[in-house]
Tab-separated table of C-alpha atoms in Angstrom:
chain	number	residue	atom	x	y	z
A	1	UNK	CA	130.814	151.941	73.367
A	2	UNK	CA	131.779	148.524	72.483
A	3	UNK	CA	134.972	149.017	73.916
A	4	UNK	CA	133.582	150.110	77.435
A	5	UNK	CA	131.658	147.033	77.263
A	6	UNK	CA	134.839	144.892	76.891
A	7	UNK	CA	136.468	146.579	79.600
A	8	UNK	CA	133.791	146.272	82.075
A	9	UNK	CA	133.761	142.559	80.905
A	10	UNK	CA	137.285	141.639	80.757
A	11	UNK	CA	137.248	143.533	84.533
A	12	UNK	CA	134.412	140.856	85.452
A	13	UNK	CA	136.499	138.286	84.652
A	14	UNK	CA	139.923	138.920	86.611
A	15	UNK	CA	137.588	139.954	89.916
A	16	UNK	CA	137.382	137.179	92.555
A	17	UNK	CA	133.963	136.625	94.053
A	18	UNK	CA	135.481	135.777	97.021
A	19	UNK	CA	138.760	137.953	98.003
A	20	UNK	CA	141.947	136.194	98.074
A	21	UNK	CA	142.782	134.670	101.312
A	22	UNK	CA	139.127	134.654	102.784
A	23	UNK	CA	137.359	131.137	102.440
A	24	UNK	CA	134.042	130.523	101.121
A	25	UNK	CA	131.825	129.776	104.091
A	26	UNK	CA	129.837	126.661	103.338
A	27	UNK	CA	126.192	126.726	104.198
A	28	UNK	CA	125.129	125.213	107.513
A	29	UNK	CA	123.980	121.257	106.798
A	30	UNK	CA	119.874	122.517	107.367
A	31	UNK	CA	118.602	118.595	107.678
A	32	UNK	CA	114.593	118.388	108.156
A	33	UNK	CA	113.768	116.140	110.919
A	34	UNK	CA	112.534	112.965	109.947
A	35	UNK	CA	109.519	113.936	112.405
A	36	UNK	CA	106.904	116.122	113.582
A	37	UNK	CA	107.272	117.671	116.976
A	38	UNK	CA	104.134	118.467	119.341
A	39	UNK	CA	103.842	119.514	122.833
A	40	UNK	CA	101.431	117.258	125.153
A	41	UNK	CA	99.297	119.171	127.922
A	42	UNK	CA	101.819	118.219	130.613
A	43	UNK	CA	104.457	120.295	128.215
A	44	UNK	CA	106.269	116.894	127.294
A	45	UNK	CA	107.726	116.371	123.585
A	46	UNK	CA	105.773	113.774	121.243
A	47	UNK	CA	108.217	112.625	118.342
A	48	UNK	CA	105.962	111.340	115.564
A	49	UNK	CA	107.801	109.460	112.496
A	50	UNK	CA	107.317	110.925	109.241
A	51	UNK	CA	108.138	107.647	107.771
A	52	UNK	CA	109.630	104.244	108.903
A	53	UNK	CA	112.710	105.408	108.440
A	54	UNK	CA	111.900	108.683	111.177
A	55	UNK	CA	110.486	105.537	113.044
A	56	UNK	CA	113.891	103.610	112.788
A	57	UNK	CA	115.546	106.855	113.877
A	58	UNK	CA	113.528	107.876	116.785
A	59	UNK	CA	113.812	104.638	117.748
A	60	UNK	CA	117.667	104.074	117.398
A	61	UNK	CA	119.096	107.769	118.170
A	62	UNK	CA	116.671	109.702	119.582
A	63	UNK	CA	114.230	108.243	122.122
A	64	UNK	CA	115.525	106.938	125.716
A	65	UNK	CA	114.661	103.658	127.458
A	66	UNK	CA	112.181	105.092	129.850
A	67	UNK	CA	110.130	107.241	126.714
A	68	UNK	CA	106.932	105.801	125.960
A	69	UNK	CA	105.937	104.212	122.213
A	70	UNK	CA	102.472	104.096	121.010
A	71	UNK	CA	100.948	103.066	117.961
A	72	UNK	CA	98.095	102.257	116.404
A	73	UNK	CA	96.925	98.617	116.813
A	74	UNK	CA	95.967	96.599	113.785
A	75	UNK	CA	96.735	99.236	111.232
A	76	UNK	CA	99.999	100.461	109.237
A	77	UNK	CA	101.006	104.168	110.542
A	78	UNK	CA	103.633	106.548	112.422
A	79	UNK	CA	105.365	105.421	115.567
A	80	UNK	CA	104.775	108.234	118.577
A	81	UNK	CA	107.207	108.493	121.233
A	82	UNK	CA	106.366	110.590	124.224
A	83	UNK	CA	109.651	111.745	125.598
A	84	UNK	CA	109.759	111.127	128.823
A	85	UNK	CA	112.123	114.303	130.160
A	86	UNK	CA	111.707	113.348	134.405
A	87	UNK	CA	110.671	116.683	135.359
A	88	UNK	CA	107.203	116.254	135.969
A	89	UNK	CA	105.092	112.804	135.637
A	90	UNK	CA	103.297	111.760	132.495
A	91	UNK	CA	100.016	111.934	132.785
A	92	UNK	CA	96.880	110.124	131.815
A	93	UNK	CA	95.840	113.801	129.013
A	94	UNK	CA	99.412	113.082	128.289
A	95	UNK	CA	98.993	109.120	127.085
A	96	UNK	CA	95.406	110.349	125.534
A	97	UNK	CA	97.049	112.992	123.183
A	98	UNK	CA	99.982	110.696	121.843
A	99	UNK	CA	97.706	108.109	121.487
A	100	UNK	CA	95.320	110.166	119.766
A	101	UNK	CA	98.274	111.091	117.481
A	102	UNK	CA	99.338	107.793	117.131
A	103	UNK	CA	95.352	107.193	115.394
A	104	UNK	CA	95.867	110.485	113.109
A	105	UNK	CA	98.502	109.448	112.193
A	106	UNK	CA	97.923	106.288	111.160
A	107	UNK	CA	95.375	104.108	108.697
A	108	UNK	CA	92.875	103.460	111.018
A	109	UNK	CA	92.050	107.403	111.342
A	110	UNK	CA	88.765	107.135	109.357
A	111	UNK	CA	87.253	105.669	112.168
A	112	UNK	CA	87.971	108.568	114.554
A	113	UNK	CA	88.217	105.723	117.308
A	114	UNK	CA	90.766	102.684	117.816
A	115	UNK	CA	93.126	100.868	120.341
A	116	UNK	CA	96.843	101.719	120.644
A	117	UNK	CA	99.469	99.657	121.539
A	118	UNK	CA	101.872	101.524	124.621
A	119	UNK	CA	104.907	100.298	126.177
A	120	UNK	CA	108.215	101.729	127.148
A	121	UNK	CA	110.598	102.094	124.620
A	122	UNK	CA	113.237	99.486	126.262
A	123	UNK	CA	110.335	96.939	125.450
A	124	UNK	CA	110.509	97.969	121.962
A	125	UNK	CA	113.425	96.575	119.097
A	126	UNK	CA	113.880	96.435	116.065
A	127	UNK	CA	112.649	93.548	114.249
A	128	UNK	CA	115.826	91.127	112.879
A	129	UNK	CA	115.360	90.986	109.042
A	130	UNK	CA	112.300	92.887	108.557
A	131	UNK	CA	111.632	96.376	106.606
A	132	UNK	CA	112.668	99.245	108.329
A	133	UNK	CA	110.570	100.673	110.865
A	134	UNK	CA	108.812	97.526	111.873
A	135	UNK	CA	109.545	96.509	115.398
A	136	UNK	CA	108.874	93.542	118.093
A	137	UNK	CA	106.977	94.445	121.186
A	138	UNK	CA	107.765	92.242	124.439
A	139	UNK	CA	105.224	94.079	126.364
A	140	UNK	CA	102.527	96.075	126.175
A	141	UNK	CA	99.385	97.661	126.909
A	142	UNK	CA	96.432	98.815	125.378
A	143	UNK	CA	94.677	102.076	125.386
A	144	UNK	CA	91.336	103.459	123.471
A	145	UNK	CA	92.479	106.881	121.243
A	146	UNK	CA	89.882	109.567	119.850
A	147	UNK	CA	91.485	111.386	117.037
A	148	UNK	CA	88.385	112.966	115.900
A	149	UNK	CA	88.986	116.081	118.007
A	150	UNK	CA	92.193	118.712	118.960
A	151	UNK	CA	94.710	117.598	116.486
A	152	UNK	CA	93.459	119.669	113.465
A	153	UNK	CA	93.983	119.299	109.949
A	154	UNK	CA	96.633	116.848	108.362
């Protein structure tokens, strides 16, 4: 019995896991996105950073000059870009639900209520010398967000 066992084992050892001439095939680079995804009512893409460095990518890679930026005035939070794909206008439900993500997703979303800073994203660079994510605004405009209803849990 022994002997079987030392077989089988000593067979274990000489077999290749992978037979000869075939490569391994490496497993497909799976990266999370440093962002959550949402659909507005108009069917356009919000981007919401996860962190400032999902901010600092949005901002550099992913989002175009005529997207739209909001975030929440006065308070520390996520950067929302509305993506801004030309195929039908942005609306005014569309501005209200990013900015109402913008507040969720951001310190001031206690109060259920706030201002939030919009502009178009070739208004918005990065800050020279400052900590990722944080950005300087040329222009911009100001719009009231309710967070306190339709985005859920989170």
């Amino acid at each position: 019995e022994l002997e079987q066992w030392s077989e089988l084992i000593d067979g274990f050892s000489r077999a290749r896991a992978v037979p000869k001439g075939e490569k391994l095939k490496r497993r497909q680079n799976t990266q999370i996105k440093p962002f959550f995804e949402y659909d507005s009512p108009g069917g356009h893409k919000a981007l919401v950073g996860k962190s400032a460095s999902g901010n600092d990518h949005i901002l550099g890679k992913v989002g175009q000059k005529n997207d739209l930026w909001l975030h929440a005035k006065d308070f520390a939070g996520a950067h929302v870009y509305l993506i801004n794909s030309g195929k039908s206008p942005v609306t005014d439900s569309d501005i209200n639900f990013a900015a109402g993500l913008a507040l969720k997703h951001s310190k001031g979303k206690k109060s259920g209520k706030g201002e939030v800073m919009l502009a178009f994203l070739k208004d918005v660079t990065r800050a020279k010398g400052a900590q990722l994510g944080q950005v300087k605004v040329k222009t911009f405009r100001s719009v009231m967000a309710d967070c306190s209803e339709g985005f859920g849990e989170g």
